[in-house]
Tab-separated table of N, CA, C and O in Angstrom:
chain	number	residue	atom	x	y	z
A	562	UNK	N	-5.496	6.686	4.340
A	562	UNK	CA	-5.563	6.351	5.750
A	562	UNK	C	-4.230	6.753	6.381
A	562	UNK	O	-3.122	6.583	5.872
A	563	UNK	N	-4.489	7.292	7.522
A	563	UNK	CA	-3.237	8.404	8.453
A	563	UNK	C	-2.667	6.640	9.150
A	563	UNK	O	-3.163	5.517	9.241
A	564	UNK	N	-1.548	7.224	9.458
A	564	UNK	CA	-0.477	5.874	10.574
A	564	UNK	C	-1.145	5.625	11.987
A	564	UNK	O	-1.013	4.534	12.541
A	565	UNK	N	-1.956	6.789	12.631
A	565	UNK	CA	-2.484	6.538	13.878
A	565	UNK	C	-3.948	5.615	13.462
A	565	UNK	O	-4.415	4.858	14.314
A	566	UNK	N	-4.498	5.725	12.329
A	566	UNK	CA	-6.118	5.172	12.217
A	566	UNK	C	-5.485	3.695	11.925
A	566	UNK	O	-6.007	2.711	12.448
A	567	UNK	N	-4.225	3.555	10.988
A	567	UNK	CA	-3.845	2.064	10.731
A	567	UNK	C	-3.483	1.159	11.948
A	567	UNK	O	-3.864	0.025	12.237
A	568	UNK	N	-2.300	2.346	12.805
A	568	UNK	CA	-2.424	1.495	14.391
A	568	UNK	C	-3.675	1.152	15.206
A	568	UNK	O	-3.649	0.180	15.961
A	569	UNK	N	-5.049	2.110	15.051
A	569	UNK	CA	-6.027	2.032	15.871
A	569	UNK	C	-6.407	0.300	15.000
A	569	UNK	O	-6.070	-0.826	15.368
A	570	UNK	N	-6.982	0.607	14.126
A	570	UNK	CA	-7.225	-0.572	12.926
A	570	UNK	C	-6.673	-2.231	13.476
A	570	UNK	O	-7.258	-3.313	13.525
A	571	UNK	N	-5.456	-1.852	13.792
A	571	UNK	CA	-4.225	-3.118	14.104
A	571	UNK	C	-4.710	-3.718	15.612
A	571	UNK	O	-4.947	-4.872	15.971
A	572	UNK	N	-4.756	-2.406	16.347
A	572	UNK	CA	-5.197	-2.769	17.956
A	572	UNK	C	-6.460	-3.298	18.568
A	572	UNK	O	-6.778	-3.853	19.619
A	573	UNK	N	-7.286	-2.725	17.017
A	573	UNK	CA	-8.618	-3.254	17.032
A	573	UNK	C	-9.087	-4.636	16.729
A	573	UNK	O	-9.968	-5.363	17.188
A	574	UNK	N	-8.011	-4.762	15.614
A	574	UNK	CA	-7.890	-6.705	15.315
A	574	UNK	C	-7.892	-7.416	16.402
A	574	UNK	O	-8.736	-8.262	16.696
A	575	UNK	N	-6.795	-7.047	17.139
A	575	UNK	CA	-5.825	-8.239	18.163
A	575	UNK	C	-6.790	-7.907	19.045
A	575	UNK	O	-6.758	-8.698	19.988
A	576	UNK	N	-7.872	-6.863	19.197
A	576	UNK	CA	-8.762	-6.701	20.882
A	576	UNK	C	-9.402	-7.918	21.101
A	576	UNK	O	-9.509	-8.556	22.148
A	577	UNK	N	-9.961	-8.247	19.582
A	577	UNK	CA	-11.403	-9.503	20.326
A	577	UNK	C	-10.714	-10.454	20.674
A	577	UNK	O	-11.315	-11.320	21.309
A	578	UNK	N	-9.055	-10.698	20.379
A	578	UNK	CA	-8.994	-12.129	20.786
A	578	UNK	C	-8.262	-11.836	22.663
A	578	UNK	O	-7.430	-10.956	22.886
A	579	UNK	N	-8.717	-12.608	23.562
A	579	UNK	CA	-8.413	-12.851	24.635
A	579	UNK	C	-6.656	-13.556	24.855
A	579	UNK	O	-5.683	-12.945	25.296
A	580	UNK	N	-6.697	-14.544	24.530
A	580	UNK	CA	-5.521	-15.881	24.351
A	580	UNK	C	-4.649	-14.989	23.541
A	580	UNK	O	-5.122	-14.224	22.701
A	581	UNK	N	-3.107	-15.104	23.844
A	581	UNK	CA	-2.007	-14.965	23.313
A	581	UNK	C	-2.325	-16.210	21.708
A	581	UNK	O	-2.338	-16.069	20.485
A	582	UNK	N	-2.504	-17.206	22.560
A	582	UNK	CA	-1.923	-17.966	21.387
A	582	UNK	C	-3.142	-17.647	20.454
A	582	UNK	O	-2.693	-17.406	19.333
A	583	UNK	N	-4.525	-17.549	20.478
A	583	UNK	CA	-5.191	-16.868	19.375
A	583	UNK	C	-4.151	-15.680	18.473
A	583	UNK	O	-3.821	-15.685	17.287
A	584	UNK	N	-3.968	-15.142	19.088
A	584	UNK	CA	-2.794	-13.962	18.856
A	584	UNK	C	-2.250	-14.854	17.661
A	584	UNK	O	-2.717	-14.975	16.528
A	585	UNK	N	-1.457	-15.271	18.066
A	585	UNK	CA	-0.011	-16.119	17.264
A	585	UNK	C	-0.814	-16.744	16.190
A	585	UNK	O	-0.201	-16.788	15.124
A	586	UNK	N	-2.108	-17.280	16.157
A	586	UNK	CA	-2.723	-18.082	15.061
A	586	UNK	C	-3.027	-17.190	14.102
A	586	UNK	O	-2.979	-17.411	12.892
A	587	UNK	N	-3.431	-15.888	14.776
A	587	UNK	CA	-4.051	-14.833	13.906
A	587	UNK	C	-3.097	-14.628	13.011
A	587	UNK	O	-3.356	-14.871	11.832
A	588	UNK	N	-1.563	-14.050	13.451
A	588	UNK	CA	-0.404	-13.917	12.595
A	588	UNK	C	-0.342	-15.211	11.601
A	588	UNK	O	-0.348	-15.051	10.380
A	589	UNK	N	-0.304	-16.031	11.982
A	589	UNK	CA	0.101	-17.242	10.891
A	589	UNK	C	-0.756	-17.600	10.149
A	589	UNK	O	-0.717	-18.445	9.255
A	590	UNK	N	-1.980	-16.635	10.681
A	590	UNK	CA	-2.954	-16.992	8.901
A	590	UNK	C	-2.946	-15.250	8.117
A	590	UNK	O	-3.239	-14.883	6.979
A	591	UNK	N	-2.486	-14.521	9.294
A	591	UNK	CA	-1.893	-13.492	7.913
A	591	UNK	C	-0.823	-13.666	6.829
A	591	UNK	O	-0.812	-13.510	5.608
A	592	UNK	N	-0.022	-14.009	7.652
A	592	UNK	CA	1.327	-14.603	6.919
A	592	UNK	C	1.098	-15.645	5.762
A	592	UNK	O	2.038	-15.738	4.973
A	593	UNK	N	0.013	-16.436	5.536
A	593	UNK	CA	-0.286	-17.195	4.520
A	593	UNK	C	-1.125	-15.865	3.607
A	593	UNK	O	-1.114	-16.105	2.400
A	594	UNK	N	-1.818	-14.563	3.965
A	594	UNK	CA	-2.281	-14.096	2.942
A	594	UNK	C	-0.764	-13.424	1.887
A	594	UNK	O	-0.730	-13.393	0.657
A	595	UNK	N	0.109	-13.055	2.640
A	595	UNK	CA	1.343	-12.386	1.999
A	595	UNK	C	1.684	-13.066	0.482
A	595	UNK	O	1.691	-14.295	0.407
A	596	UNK	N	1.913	-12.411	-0.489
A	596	UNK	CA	2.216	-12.835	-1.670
A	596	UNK	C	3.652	-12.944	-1.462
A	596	UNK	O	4.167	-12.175	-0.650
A	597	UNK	N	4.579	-14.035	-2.258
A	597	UNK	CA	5.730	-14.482	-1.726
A	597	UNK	C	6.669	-13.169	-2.355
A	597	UNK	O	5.974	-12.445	-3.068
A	598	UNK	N	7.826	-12.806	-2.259
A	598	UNK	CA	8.573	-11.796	-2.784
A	598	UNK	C	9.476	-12.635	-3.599
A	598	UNK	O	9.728	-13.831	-3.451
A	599	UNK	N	9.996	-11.669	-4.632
A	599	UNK	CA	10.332	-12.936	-5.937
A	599	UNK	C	11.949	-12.999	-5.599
A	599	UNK	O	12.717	-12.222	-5.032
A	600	UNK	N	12.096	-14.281	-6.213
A	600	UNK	CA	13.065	-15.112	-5.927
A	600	UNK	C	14.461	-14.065	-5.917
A	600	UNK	O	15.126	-14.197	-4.889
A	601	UNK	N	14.899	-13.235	-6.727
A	601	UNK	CA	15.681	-12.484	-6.605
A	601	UNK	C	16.032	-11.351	-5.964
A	601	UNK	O	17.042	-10.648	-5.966
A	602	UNK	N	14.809	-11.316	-5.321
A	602	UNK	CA	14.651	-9.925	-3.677
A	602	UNK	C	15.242	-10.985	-2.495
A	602	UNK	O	15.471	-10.590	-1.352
A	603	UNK	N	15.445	-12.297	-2.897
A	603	UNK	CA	15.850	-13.025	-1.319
A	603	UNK	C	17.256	-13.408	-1.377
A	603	UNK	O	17.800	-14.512	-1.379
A	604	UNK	N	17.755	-12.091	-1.430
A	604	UNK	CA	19.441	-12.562	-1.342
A	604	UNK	C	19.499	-11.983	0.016
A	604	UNK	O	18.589	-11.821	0.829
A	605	UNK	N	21.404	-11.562	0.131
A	605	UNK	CA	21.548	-10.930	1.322
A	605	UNK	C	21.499	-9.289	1.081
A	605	UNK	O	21.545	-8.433	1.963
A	606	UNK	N	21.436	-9.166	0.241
A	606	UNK	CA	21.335	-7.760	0.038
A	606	UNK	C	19.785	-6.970	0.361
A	606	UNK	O	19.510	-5.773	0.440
A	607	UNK	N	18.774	-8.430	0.531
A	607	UNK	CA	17.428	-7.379	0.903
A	607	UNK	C	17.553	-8.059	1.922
A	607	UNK	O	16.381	-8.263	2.237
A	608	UNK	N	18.210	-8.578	2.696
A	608	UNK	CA	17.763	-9.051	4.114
A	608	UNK	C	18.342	-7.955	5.233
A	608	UNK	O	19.379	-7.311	5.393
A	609	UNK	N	17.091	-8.119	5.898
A	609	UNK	CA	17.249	-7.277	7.145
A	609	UNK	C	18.122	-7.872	8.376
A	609	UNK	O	17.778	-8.986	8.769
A	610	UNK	N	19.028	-7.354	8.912
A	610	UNK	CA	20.363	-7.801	9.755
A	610	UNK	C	19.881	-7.640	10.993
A	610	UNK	O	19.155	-6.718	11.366
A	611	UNK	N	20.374	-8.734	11.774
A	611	UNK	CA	20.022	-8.329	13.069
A	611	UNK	C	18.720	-9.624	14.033
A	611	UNK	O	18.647	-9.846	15.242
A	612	UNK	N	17.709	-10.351	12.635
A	612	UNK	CA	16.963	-10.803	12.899
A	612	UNK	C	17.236	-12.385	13.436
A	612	UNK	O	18.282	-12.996	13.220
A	613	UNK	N	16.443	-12.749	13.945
A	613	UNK	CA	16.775	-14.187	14.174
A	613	UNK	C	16.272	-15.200	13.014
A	613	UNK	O	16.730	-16.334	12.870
A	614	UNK	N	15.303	-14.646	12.244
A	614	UNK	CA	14.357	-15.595	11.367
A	614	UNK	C	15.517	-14.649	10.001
A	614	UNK	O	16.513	-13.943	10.160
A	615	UNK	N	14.752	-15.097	8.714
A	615	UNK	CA	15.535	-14.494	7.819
A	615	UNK	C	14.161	-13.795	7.184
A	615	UNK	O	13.118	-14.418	6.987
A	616	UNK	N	14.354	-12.429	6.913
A	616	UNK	CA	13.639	-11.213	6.517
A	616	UNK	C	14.357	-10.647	5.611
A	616	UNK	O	15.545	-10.345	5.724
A	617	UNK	N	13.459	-10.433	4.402
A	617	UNK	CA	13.821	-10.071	3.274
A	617	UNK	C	13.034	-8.995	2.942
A	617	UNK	O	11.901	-9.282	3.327
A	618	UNK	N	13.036	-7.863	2.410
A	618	UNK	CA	12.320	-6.739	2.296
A	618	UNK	C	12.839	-5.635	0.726
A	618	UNK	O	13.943	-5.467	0.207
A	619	UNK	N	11.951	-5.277	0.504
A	619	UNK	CA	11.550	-4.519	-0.555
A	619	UNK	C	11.009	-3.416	-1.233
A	619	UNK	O	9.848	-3.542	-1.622
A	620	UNK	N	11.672	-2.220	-1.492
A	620	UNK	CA	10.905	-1.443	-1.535
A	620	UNK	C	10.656	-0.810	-2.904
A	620	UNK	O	11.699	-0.700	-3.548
A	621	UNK	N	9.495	-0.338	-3.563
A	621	UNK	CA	10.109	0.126	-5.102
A	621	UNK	C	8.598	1.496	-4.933
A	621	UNK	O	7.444	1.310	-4.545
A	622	UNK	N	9.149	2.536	-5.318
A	622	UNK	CA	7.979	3.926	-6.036
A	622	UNK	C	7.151	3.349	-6.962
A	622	UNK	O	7.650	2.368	-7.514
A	623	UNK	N	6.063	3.642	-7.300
A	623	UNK	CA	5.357	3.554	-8.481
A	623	UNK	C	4.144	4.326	-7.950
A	623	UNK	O	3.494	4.271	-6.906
A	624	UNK	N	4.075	5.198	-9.265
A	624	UNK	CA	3.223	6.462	-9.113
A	624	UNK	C	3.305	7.408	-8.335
A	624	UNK	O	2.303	8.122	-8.347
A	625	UNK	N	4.335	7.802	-7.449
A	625	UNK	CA	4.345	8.572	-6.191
A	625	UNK	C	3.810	7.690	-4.501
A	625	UNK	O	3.483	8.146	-3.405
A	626	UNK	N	3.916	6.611	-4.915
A	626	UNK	CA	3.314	5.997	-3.492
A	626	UNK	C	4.871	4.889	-3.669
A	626	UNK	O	5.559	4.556	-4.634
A	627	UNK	N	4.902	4.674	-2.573
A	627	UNK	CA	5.956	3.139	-1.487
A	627	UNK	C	5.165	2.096	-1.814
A	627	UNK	O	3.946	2.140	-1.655
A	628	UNK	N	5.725	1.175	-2.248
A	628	UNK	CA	5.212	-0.288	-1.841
A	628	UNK	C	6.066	-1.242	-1.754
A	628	UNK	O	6.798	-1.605	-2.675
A	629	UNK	N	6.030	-1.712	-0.640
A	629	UNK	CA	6.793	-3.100	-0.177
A	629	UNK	C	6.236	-4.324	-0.184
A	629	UNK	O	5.053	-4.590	0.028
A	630	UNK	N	7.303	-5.219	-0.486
A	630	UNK	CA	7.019	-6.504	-0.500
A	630	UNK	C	8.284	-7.344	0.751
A	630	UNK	O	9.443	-6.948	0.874
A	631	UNK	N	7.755	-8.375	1.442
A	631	UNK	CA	9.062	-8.763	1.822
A	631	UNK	C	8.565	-10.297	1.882
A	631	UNK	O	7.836	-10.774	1.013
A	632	UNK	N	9.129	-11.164	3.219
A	632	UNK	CA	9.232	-12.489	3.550
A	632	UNK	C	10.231	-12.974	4.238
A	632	UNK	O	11.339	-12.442	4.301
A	633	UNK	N	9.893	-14.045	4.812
A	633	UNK	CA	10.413	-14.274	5.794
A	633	UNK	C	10.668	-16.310	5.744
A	633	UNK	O	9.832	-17.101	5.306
A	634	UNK	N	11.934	-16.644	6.285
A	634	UNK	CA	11.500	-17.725	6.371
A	634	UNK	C	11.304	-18.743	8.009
A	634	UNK	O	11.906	-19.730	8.431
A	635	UNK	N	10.135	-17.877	8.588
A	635	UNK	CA	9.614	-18.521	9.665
A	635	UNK	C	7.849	-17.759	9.817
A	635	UNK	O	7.502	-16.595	9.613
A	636	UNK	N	7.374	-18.454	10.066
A	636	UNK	CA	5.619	-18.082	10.311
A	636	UNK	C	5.289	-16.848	11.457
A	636	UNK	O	4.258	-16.195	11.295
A	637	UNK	N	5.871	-16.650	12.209
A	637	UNK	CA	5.405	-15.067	12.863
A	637	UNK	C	5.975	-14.051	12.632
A	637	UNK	O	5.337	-12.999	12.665
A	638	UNK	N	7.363	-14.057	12.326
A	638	UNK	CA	7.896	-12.810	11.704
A	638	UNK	C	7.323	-12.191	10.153
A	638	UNK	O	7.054	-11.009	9.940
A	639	UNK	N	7.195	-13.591	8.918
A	639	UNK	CA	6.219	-13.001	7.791
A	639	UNK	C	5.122	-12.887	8.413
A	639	UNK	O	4.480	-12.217	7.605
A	640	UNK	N	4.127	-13.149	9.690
A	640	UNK	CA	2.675	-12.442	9.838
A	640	UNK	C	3.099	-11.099	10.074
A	640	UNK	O	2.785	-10.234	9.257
A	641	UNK	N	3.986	-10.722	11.408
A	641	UNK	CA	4.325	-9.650	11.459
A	641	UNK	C	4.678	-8.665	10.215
A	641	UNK	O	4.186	-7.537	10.267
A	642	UNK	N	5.243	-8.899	9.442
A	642	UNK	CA	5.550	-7.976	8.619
A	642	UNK	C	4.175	-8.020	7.698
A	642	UNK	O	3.728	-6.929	7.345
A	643	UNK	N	3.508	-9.176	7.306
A	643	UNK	CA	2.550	-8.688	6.713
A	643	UNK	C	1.414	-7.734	7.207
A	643	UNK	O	0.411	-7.382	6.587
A	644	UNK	N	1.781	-7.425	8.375
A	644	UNK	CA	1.026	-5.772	9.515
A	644	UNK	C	1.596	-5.042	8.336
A	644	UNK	O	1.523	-3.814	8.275
């Protein structure tokens, strides 16, 4: 899947809901699907600078593909990142 079909995908979620705050609920039950990132990815060395919440992020190759893991410790920034 191309980056424009994943944004269409994303824009297509958030369409049916009307309400912001549907919005915000939607994130905070993504954020509960996120698997937690392990205890030793949450130093300061994977945290992302700059944020107001604390964001921790991760990246490792396997097989020729990216995969990240991160977390957060506040409920809309881990929904967000779990986008």
């Amino acid at each position: 899947m191309n980056k424009d079909q994943v944004q269409e995908d994303i824009i297509e979620e958030f369409s049916v809901f009307e309400d912001n705050n549907d919005k915000l609920q939607y994130l905070i039950e993504l954020s509960n699907e996120m698997p937690e990132i392990s205890s030793e990815h949450r130093t300061e060395q994977y945290m992302i600078k700059g944020c107001q919440s604390k964001v921790w992020i991760d990246a490792q190759m396997k097989d020729g593909k990216l995969y990240f893991t991160a977390d957060s410790d506040a409920i809309i920034p881990k929904g967000l990142i779990t986008l």
